[in-house]
Short mmCIF file of N, CA and C in Angstrom, two decimals:
data_model
loop_
_atom_site.label_atom_id
_atom_site.label_comp_id
_atom_site.label_asym_id
_atom_site.label_seq_id
_atom_site.Cartn_x
_atom_site.Cartn_y
_atom_site.Cartn_z
N MET A 898 167.60 115.40 74.74
CA MET A 898 168.48 114.82 75.73
C MET A 898 169.08 113.54 75.15
N ASP A 899 170.37 113.39 75.20
CA ASP A 899 171.08 112.24 74.65
C ASP A 899 171.28 111.21 75.77
N LEU A 900 170.59 110.05 75.64
CA LEU A 900 170.69 109.02 76.66
C LEU A 900 171.75 107.98 76.33
N SER A 901 172.43 108.13 75.23
CA SER A 901 173.45 107.16 74.87
C SER A 901 174.70 107.40 75.71
N TYR A 902 175.52 106.39 75.75
CA TYR A 902 176.77 106.55 76.47
C TYR A 902 177.86 105.93 75.61
N PRO A 903 179.09 106.41 75.77
CA PRO A 903 180.17 105.88 74.94
C PRO A 903 180.52 104.46 75.36
N MET A 904 180.93 103.66 74.39
CA MET A 904 181.36 102.29 74.65
C MET A 904 182.74 102.37 75.27
N THR A 905 182.82 101.99 76.52
CA THR A 905 184.11 101.99 77.21
C THR A 905 184.69 100.59 77.14
N ARG A 906 185.91 100.51 77.47
CA ARG A 906 186.57 99.21 77.50
C ARG A 906 185.86 98.28 78.49
N ARG A 907 185.50 98.83 79.64
CA ARG A 907 184.81 98.04 80.67
C ARG A 907 183.45 97.54 80.18
N SER A 908 182.65 98.40 79.51
CA SER A 908 181.34 97.98 79.03
C SER A 908 181.48 96.95 77.90
N LEU A 909 182.53 97.06 77.08
CA LEU A 909 182.77 96.09 76.04
C LEU A 909 183.13 94.72 76.64
N VAL A 910 183.95 94.70 77.66
CA VAL A 910 184.32 93.45 78.33
C VAL A 910 183.08 92.80 78.95
N ARG A 911 182.22 93.60 79.58
CA ARG A 911 180.99 93.06 80.17
C ARG A 911 180.08 92.46 79.09
N LEU A 912 179.95 93.16 77.97
CA LEU A 912 179.13 92.66 76.87
C LEU A 912 179.67 91.34 76.34
N MET A 913 180.99 91.26 76.18
CA MET A 913 181.60 90.02 75.68
C MET A 913 181.43 88.89 76.69
N ALA A 914 181.55 89.17 77.97
CA ALA A 914 181.37 88.15 79.00
C ALA A 914 179.94 87.64 79.00
N ALA A 915 178.97 88.53 78.85
CA ALA A 915 177.56 88.13 78.80
C ALA A 915 177.29 87.26 77.58
N ALA A 916 177.86 87.63 76.45
CA ALA A 916 177.67 86.83 75.24
C ALA A 916 178.28 85.45 75.39
N ALA A 917 179.40 85.35 76.07
CA ALA A 917 180.05 84.05 76.28
C ALA A 917 179.20 83.17 77.19
N LEU A 918 178.55 83.76 78.18
CA LEU A 918 177.69 82.99 79.07
C LEU A 918 176.45 82.47 78.36
N VAL A 919 175.90 83.26 77.45
CA VAL A 919 174.70 82.87 76.73
C VAL A 919 175.02 81.74 75.77
N GLY A 920 176.15 81.79 75.10
CA GLY A 920 176.56 80.72 74.20
C GLY A 920 176.18 80.99 72.77
N PRO A 921 176.89 80.35 71.82
CA PRO A 921 176.72 80.64 70.41
C PRO A 921 175.40 80.15 69.82
N GLY A 922 174.82 79.07 70.32
CA GLY A 922 173.60 78.53 69.71
C GLY A 922 172.33 79.03 70.38
N SER A 923 172.45 79.92 71.33
CA SER A 923 171.28 80.33 72.10
C SER A 923 170.27 81.13 71.32
N PHE A 924 170.70 81.76 70.25
CA PHE A 924 169.78 82.57 69.48
C PHE A 924 169.25 81.83 68.27
N ALA A 925 169.62 80.57 68.12
CA ALA A 925 169.09 79.75 67.02
C ALA A 925 167.64 79.42 67.32
N ARG A 926 166.95 78.82 66.33
CA ARG A 926 165.54 78.48 66.54
C ARG A 926 165.41 77.50 67.70
N ALA A 927 164.27 77.52 68.32
CA ALA A 927 164.03 76.65 69.47
C ALA A 927 164.16 75.19 69.07
N GLU A 928 164.61 74.38 70.00
CA GLU A 928 164.76 72.96 69.72
C GLU A 928 163.39 72.33 69.48
N GLU A 929 163.40 71.27 68.65
CA GLU A 929 162.16 70.56 68.40
C GLU A 929 161.78 69.77 69.65
N PRO A 930 160.49 69.53 69.82
CA PRO A 930 160.06 68.80 71.01
C PRO A 930 160.51 67.34 70.98
N VAL A 931 160.54 66.74 72.15
CA VAL A 931 160.90 65.33 72.27
C VAL A 931 159.76 64.48 71.73
N VAL A 932 160.11 63.44 70.99
CA VAL A 932 159.13 62.48 70.48
C VAL A 932 159.17 61.26 71.39
N LEU A 933 158.03 60.94 72.00
CA LEU A 933 157.91 59.75 72.84
C LEU A 933 157.35 58.63 71.97
N VAL A 934 158.13 57.57 71.78
CA VAL A 934 157.72 56.45 70.93
C VAL A 934 157.40 55.24 71.78
N HIS A 935 156.18 54.72 71.60
CA HIS A 935 155.76 53.47 72.23
C HIS A 935 155.95 52.39 71.19
N LYS A 936 156.78 51.38 71.49
CA LYS A 936 157.06 50.34 70.51
C LYS A 936 157.32 49.00 71.18
N ASP A 937 157.13 47.95 70.41
CA ASP A 937 157.42 46.60 70.88
C ASP A 937 158.95 46.44 70.94
N PRO A 938 159.48 45.84 72.01
CA PRO A 938 160.93 45.71 72.12
C PRO A 938 161.56 44.81 71.05
N ASN A 939 160.77 43.99 70.40
CA ASN A 939 161.30 43.06 69.40
C ASN A 939 161.09 43.53 67.97
N CYS A 940 160.62 44.75 67.77
CA CYS A 940 160.29 45.21 66.42
C CYS A 940 161.46 45.96 65.78
N GLY A 941 162.03 45.37 64.74
CA GLY A 941 163.15 46.00 64.04
C GLY A 941 162.75 47.20 63.21
N CYS A 942 161.57 47.15 62.59
CA CYS A 942 161.17 48.29 61.76
C CYS A 942 160.86 49.51 62.62
N CYS A 943 160.35 49.28 63.84
CA CYS A 943 160.11 50.40 64.76
C CYS A 943 161.44 51.05 65.14
N THR A 944 162.45 50.22 65.37
CA THR A 944 163.78 50.73 65.69
C THR A 944 164.32 51.53 64.51
N GLY A 945 164.05 51.06 63.29
CA GLY A 945 164.46 51.79 62.09
C GLY A 945 163.78 53.15 62.00
N TRP A 946 162.50 53.22 62.36
CA TRP A 946 161.77 54.49 62.32
C TRP A 946 162.33 55.45 63.38
N VAL A 947 162.63 54.94 64.56
CA VAL A 947 163.23 55.77 65.61
C VAL A 947 164.55 56.35 65.10
N GLN A 948 165.35 55.53 64.41
CA GLN A 948 166.62 56.02 63.86
C GLN A 948 166.38 57.10 62.81
N HIS A 949 165.34 56.93 61.98
CA HIS A 949 164.95 57.95 60.99
C HIS A 949 164.67 59.28 61.69
N LEU A 950 163.95 59.24 62.81
CA LEU A 950 163.68 60.47 63.56
C LEU A 950 164.97 61.10 64.06
N ARG A 951 165.82 60.28 64.65
CA ARG A 951 167.08 60.79 65.21
C ARG A 951 167.98 61.34 64.12
N ASP A 952 168.05 60.64 62.98
CA ASP A 952 168.88 61.11 61.87
C ASP A 952 168.37 62.44 61.33
N SER A 953 167.08 62.72 61.52
CA SER A 953 166.48 63.97 61.06
C SER A 953 166.54 65.07 62.11
N GLY A 954 167.18 64.80 63.24
CA GLY A 954 167.39 65.83 64.24
C GLY A 954 166.42 65.82 65.41
N PHE A 955 165.48 64.90 65.44
CA PHE A 955 164.55 64.83 66.56
C PHE A 955 165.21 64.15 67.76
N THR A 956 164.84 64.59 68.94
CA THR A 956 165.21 63.91 70.17
C THR A 956 164.09 62.91 70.45
N VAL A 957 164.46 61.66 70.70
CA VAL A 957 163.48 60.59 70.83
C VAL A 957 163.65 59.88 72.17
N ARG A 958 162.54 59.65 72.83
CA ARG A 958 162.52 58.82 74.04
C ARG A 958 161.67 57.60 73.70
N VAL A 959 162.16 56.41 73.98
CA VAL A 959 161.47 55.17 73.63
C VAL A 959 160.94 54.50 74.89
N GLU A 960 159.67 54.13 74.85
CA GLU A 960 159.08 53.30 75.90
C GLU A 960 158.66 52.00 75.25
N GLU A 961 159.28 50.92 75.66
CA GLU A 961 158.98 49.62 75.07
C GLU A 961 157.86 48.94 75.83
N THR A 962 156.94 48.33 75.07
CA THR A 962 155.80 47.64 75.64
C THR A 962 155.32 46.57 74.67
N SER A 963 154.77 45.53 75.20
CA SER A 963 154.19 44.51 74.32
C SER A 963 152.68 44.69 74.21
N ASP A 964 152.11 45.72 74.85
CA ASP A 964 150.67 45.96 74.80
C ASP A 964 150.36 47.31 74.14
N LEU A 965 150.71 47.41 72.87
CA LEU A 965 150.46 48.65 72.14
C LEU A 965 148.98 48.93 71.93
N ASP A 966 148.16 47.87 71.86
CA ASP A 966 146.72 48.08 71.68
C ASP A 966 146.14 48.89 72.84
N ALA A 967 146.58 48.63 74.05
CA ALA A 967 146.11 49.38 75.21
C ALA A 967 146.53 50.85 75.11
N ILE A 968 147.74 51.09 74.65
CA ILE A 968 148.22 52.48 74.50
C ILE A 968 147.41 53.20 73.43
N ARG A 969 147.19 52.53 72.29
CA ARG A 969 146.39 53.14 71.22
C ARG A 969 144.97 53.44 71.69
N ALA A 970 144.39 52.52 72.44
CA ALA A 970 143.03 52.73 72.96
C ALA A 970 143.01 53.92 73.92
N ARG A 971 143.99 53.99 74.81
CA ARG A 971 144.06 55.10 75.78
C ARG A 971 144.23 56.44 75.08
N LEU A 972 145.05 56.46 74.03
CA LEU A 972 145.34 57.71 73.32
C LEU A 972 144.27 58.07 72.29
N GLY A 973 143.49 57.08 71.86
CA GLY A 973 142.42 57.36 70.88
C GLY A 973 142.84 57.25 69.43
N VAL A 974 143.74 56.32 69.12
CA VAL A 974 144.12 56.09 67.73
C VAL A 974 143.03 55.23 67.09
N PRO A 975 142.43 55.68 65.98
CA PRO A 975 141.40 54.87 65.32
C PRO A 975 141.98 53.52 64.88
N THR A 976 141.21 52.47 65.10
CA THR A 976 141.66 51.10 64.80
C THR A 976 142.12 50.96 63.36
N GLU A 977 141.40 51.57 62.43
CA GLU A 977 141.73 51.43 61.01
C GLU A 977 143.03 52.14 60.63
N LEU A 978 143.57 52.97 61.51
CA LEU A 978 144.83 53.67 61.23
C LEU A 978 146.01 53.04 61.96
N ALA A 979 145.77 51.99 62.71
CA ALA A 979 146.83 51.37 63.51
C ALA A 979 147.97 50.85 62.64
N ALA A 980 149.17 50.99 63.20
CA ALA A 980 150.38 50.48 62.55
C ALA A 980 151.16 49.71 63.61
N CYS A 981 152.48 49.78 63.57
CA CYS A 981 153.23 48.96 64.52
C CYS A 981 153.86 49.75 65.67
N HIS A 982 153.75 51.05 65.69
CA HIS A 982 154.23 51.85 66.82
C HIS A 982 153.42 53.14 66.89
N THR A 983 153.40 53.74 68.06
CA THR A 983 152.63 54.95 68.31
C THR A 983 153.55 55.94 69.00
N ALA A 984 153.50 57.20 68.56
CA ALA A 984 154.35 58.23 69.17
C ALA A 984 153.50 59.43 69.59
N GLU A 985 154.05 60.19 70.52
CA GLU A 985 153.44 61.42 70.99
C GLU A 985 154.46 62.54 70.85
N VAL A 986 154.01 63.67 70.31
CA VAL A 986 154.90 64.81 70.16
C VAL A 986 154.09 66.10 70.18
N ALA A 987 154.42 66.99 71.09
CA ALA A 987 153.83 68.33 71.16
C ALA A 987 152.30 68.30 71.13
N GLY A 988 151.70 67.34 71.82
CA GLY A 988 150.25 67.27 71.88
C GLY A 988 149.59 66.51 70.74
N TYR A 989 150.37 65.98 69.83
CA TYR A 989 149.85 65.21 68.70
C TYR A 989 150.26 63.74 68.83
N LEU A 990 149.49 62.90 68.14
CA LEU A 990 149.84 61.49 68.00
C LEU A 990 150.45 61.28 66.62
N VAL A 991 151.40 60.37 66.54
CA VAL A 991 152.01 59.99 65.28
C VAL A 991 151.98 58.47 65.24
N GLU A 992 151.15 57.92 64.34
CA GLU A 992 150.95 56.48 64.28
C GLU A 992 151.63 55.91 63.04
N GLY A 993 152.53 54.97 63.25
CA GLY A 993 153.15 54.27 62.14
C GLY A 993 154.36 54.96 61.55
N HIS A 994 154.68 54.55 60.33
CA HIS A 994 155.93 54.94 59.66
C HIS A 994 155.80 56.30 58.96
N VAL A 995 155.48 57.32 59.73
CA VAL A 995 155.30 58.67 59.20
C VAL A 995 156.67 59.31 58.97
N PRO A 996 156.94 59.80 57.75
CA PRO A 996 158.22 60.49 57.50
C PRO A 996 158.33 61.79 58.31
N THR A 997 159.55 62.16 58.65
CA THR A 997 159.75 63.36 59.45
C THR A 997 159.27 64.62 58.74
N GLU A 998 159.26 64.62 57.42
CA GLU A 998 158.77 65.80 56.71
C GLU A 998 157.30 66.07 57.06
N ALA A 999 156.51 65.01 57.20
CA ALA A 999 155.10 65.17 57.57
C ALA A 999 154.97 65.62 59.03
N ILE A 1000 155.84 65.10 59.90
CA ILE A 1000 155.80 65.51 61.31
C ILE A 1000 156.16 66.99 61.43
N ARG A 1001 157.17 67.43 60.72
CA ARG A 1001 157.56 68.84 60.79
C ARG A 1001 156.45 69.75 60.26
N ARG A 1002 155.79 69.32 59.19
CA ARG A 1002 154.67 70.12 58.66
C ARG A 1002 153.54 70.17 59.69
N LEU A 1003 153.24 69.04 60.32
CA LEU A 1003 152.20 68.99 61.35
C LEU A 1003 152.52 69.97 62.47
N LEU A 1004 153.76 69.96 62.94
CA LEU A 1004 154.16 70.83 64.03
C LEU A 1004 154.21 72.30 63.62
N ALA A 1005 154.52 72.56 62.37
CA ALA A 1005 154.57 73.95 61.89
C ALA A 1005 153.17 74.52 61.68
N GLU A 1006 152.27 73.72 61.12
CA GLU A 1006 150.93 74.21 60.79
C GLU A 1006 149.97 74.13 61.97
N ARG A 1007 150.23 73.21 62.90
CA ARG A 1007 149.40 73.02 64.10
C ARG A 1007 147.90 72.93 63.76
N PRO A 1008 147.51 71.99 62.89
CA PRO A 1008 146.09 71.87 62.55
C PRO A 1008 145.27 71.36 63.74
N ASN A 1009 143.97 71.62 63.69
CA ASN A 1009 143.06 71.12 64.72
C ASN A 1009 142.83 69.65 64.45
N ALA A 1010 143.67 68.81 65.02
CA ALA A 1010 143.62 67.37 64.77
C ALA A 1010 144.21 66.65 65.97
N LYS A 1011 143.92 65.38 66.05
CA LYS A 1011 144.49 64.53 67.11
C LYS A 1011 145.88 64.06 66.71
N GLY A 1012 146.06 63.82 65.40
CA GLY A 1012 147.37 63.37 64.97
C GLY A 1012 147.42 63.00 63.51
N ILE A 1013 148.48 62.29 63.19
CA ILE A 1013 148.77 61.90 61.81
C ILE A 1013 149.16 60.42 61.83
N ALA A 1014 148.80 59.71 60.76
CA ALA A 1014 149.08 58.27 60.72
C ALA A 1014 149.43 57.82 59.32
N VAL A 1015 150.28 56.81 59.27
CA VAL A 1015 150.51 56.04 58.06
C VAL A 1015 150.08 54.62 58.43
N PRO A 1016 148.85 54.25 58.01
CA PRO A 1016 148.35 52.93 58.38
C PRO A 1016 149.17 51.80 57.74
N GLY A 1017 149.23 50.69 58.44
CA GLY A 1017 149.95 49.53 57.91
C GLY A 1017 151.45 49.75 57.95
N MET A 1018 152.12 49.09 57.03
CA MET A 1018 153.58 49.15 56.99
C MET A 1018 154.03 49.23 55.53
N PRO A 1019 153.84 50.39 54.88
CA PRO A 1019 154.17 50.51 53.45
C PRO A 1019 155.65 50.28 53.16
N VAL A 1020 155.92 49.50 52.15
CA VAL A 1020 157.30 49.24 51.73
C VAL A 1020 157.94 50.55 51.29
N GLY A 1021 159.13 50.81 51.80
CA GLY A 1021 159.87 52.02 51.44
C GLY A 1021 159.67 53.17 52.41
N SER A 1022 158.66 53.09 53.28
CA SER A 1022 158.47 54.14 54.28
C SER A 1022 159.62 54.06 55.30
N PRO A 1023 159.88 55.15 56.03
CA PRO A 1023 160.98 55.13 57.00
C PRO A 1023 160.86 53.96 57.98
N GLY A 1024 161.91 53.15 58.04
CA GLY A 1024 161.91 51.96 58.87
C GLY A 1024 161.52 50.71 58.09
N MET A 1025 160.93 50.90 56.92
CA MET A 1025 160.48 49.78 56.07
C MET A 1025 161.22 49.79 54.73
N GLU A 1026 162.45 50.29 54.74
CA GLU A 1026 163.23 50.38 53.52
C GLU A 1026 163.52 48.99 52.96
N GLY A 1027 163.77 48.96 51.67
CA GLY A 1027 164.05 47.69 51.00
C GLY A 1027 162.91 47.37 50.05
N GLY A 1028 163.23 46.75 48.94
CA GLY A 1028 162.20 46.45 47.97
C GLY A 1028 161.78 47.67 47.18
N GLN A 1029 160.77 47.52 46.37
CA GLN A 1029 160.25 48.61 45.54
C GLN A 1029 159.33 49.49 46.41
N PRO A 1030 159.68 50.77 46.65
CA PRO A 1030 158.84 51.62 47.48
C PRO A 1030 157.42 51.75 46.91
N ALA A 1031 156.45 51.65 47.79
CA ALA A 1031 155.04 51.76 47.41
C ALA A 1031 154.53 53.16 47.75
N PRO A 1032 153.59 53.67 46.95
CA PRO A 1032 152.98 54.94 47.31
C PRO A 1032 152.07 54.76 48.54
N TYR A 1033 152.02 55.78 49.38
CA TYR A 1033 151.16 55.74 50.56
C TYR A 1033 150.79 57.16 50.97
N THR A 1034 149.80 57.26 51.84
CA THR A 1034 149.29 58.55 52.28
C THR A 1034 149.41 58.67 53.79
N ALA A 1035 149.91 59.81 54.24
CA ALA A 1035 149.86 60.16 55.66
C ALA A 1035 148.50 60.81 55.88
N VAL A 1036 147.76 60.31 56.86
CA VAL A 1036 146.38 60.72 57.11
C VAL A 1036 146.31 61.56 58.37
N LEU A 1037 145.66 62.71 58.27
CA LEU A 1037 145.39 63.56 59.43
C LEU A 1037 144.08 63.07 60.04
N PHE A 1038 144.03 62.90 61.35
CA PHE A 1038 142.80 62.42 61.98
C PHE A 1038 142.48 63.20 63.24
N GLY A 1039 141.19 63.23 63.55
CA GLY A 1039 140.74 63.93 64.75
C GLY A 1039 139.23 63.92 64.84
N ALA A 1040 138.68 64.85 65.62
CA ALA A 1040 137.24 64.92 65.85
C ALA A 1040 136.46 65.16 64.55
N ASP A 1041 137.09 65.82 63.59
CA ASP A 1041 136.42 66.11 62.32
C ASP A 1041 136.57 64.98 61.30
N GLY A 1042 137.09 63.84 61.71
CA GLY A 1042 137.26 62.71 60.81
C GLY A 1042 138.70 62.56 60.35
N GLN A 1043 138.83 62.03 59.13
CA GLN A 1043 140.14 61.75 58.57
C GLN A 1043 140.24 62.35 57.17
N ARG A 1044 141.46 62.81 56.85
CA ARG A 1044 141.68 63.33 55.50
C ARG A 1044 143.15 63.15 55.14
N PRO A 1045 143.42 63.02 53.82
CA PRO A 1045 144.82 62.93 53.39
C PRO A 1045 145.58 64.19 53.80
N PHE A 1046 146.80 64.00 54.25
CA PHE A 1046 147.65 65.12 54.68
C PHE A 1046 148.83 65.29 53.74
N MET A 1047 149.53 64.20 53.42
CA MET A 1047 150.65 64.22 52.49
C MET A 1047 150.74 62.85 51.84
N ARG A 1048 151.27 62.84 50.61
CA ARG A 1048 151.45 61.57 49.89
C ARG A 1048 152.96 61.36 49.67
N PHE A 1049 153.36 60.10 49.74
CA PHE A 1049 154.77 59.74 49.66
C PHE A 1049 154.97 58.51 48.79
N VAL A 1050 156.18 58.38 48.26
CA VAL A 1050 156.70 57.13 47.76
C VAL A 1050 158.05 57.01 48.45
N GLY A 1051 158.19 55.98 49.27
CA GLY A 1051 159.37 55.90 50.14
C GLY A 1051 159.29 57.06 51.13
N ASP A 1052 160.37 57.82 51.25
CA ASP A 1052 160.31 59.01 52.11
C ASP A 1052 160.24 60.29 51.29
N ARG A 1053 159.91 60.15 50.00
CA ARG A 1053 159.84 61.28 49.08
C ARG A 1053 158.39 61.75 48.92
N VAL A 1054 158.17 63.05 49.08
CA VAL A 1054 156.83 63.63 48.92
C VAL A 1054 156.47 63.60 47.44
N VAL A 1055 155.23 63.19 47.15
CA VAL A 1055 154.71 63.19 45.78
C VAL A 1055 153.35 63.88 45.76
N GLY A 1056 153.00 64.40 44.59
CA GLY A 1056 151.66 64.99 44.39
C GLY A 1056 151.38 66.09 45.26
#
């Protein structure tokens, strides 16, 4: 039994109308999640990191606060990994000047972890541009402890 039917002019018009309603970008990959950034309103390097995220295609929502220690304590960021801003994305924490390449890898691999951090403020990291870029490590942290996740010089992956 043949269940197919011929393409009529009317069915073609309906198909084209449906495609127009759906839109051209609807079949592209799903949008990345929104990154919620907690930062001090007077911090220029935090603003630079937010711009790094936006330039890389992330949608960012900023909540300014002068009490980041309370936010880090509430979220469970280890003291030794603290930097100058804290972000939340898709159930993970992102502490400090983490390059977007590390965030995308975190979101793609979905490891069993609380989050990722770049402790301190390494020269050359996103938002800390200028001067001679220093090597630094993005650290994965969670209930199982801490371990190196990716190594960078500036925003370039090394090793």
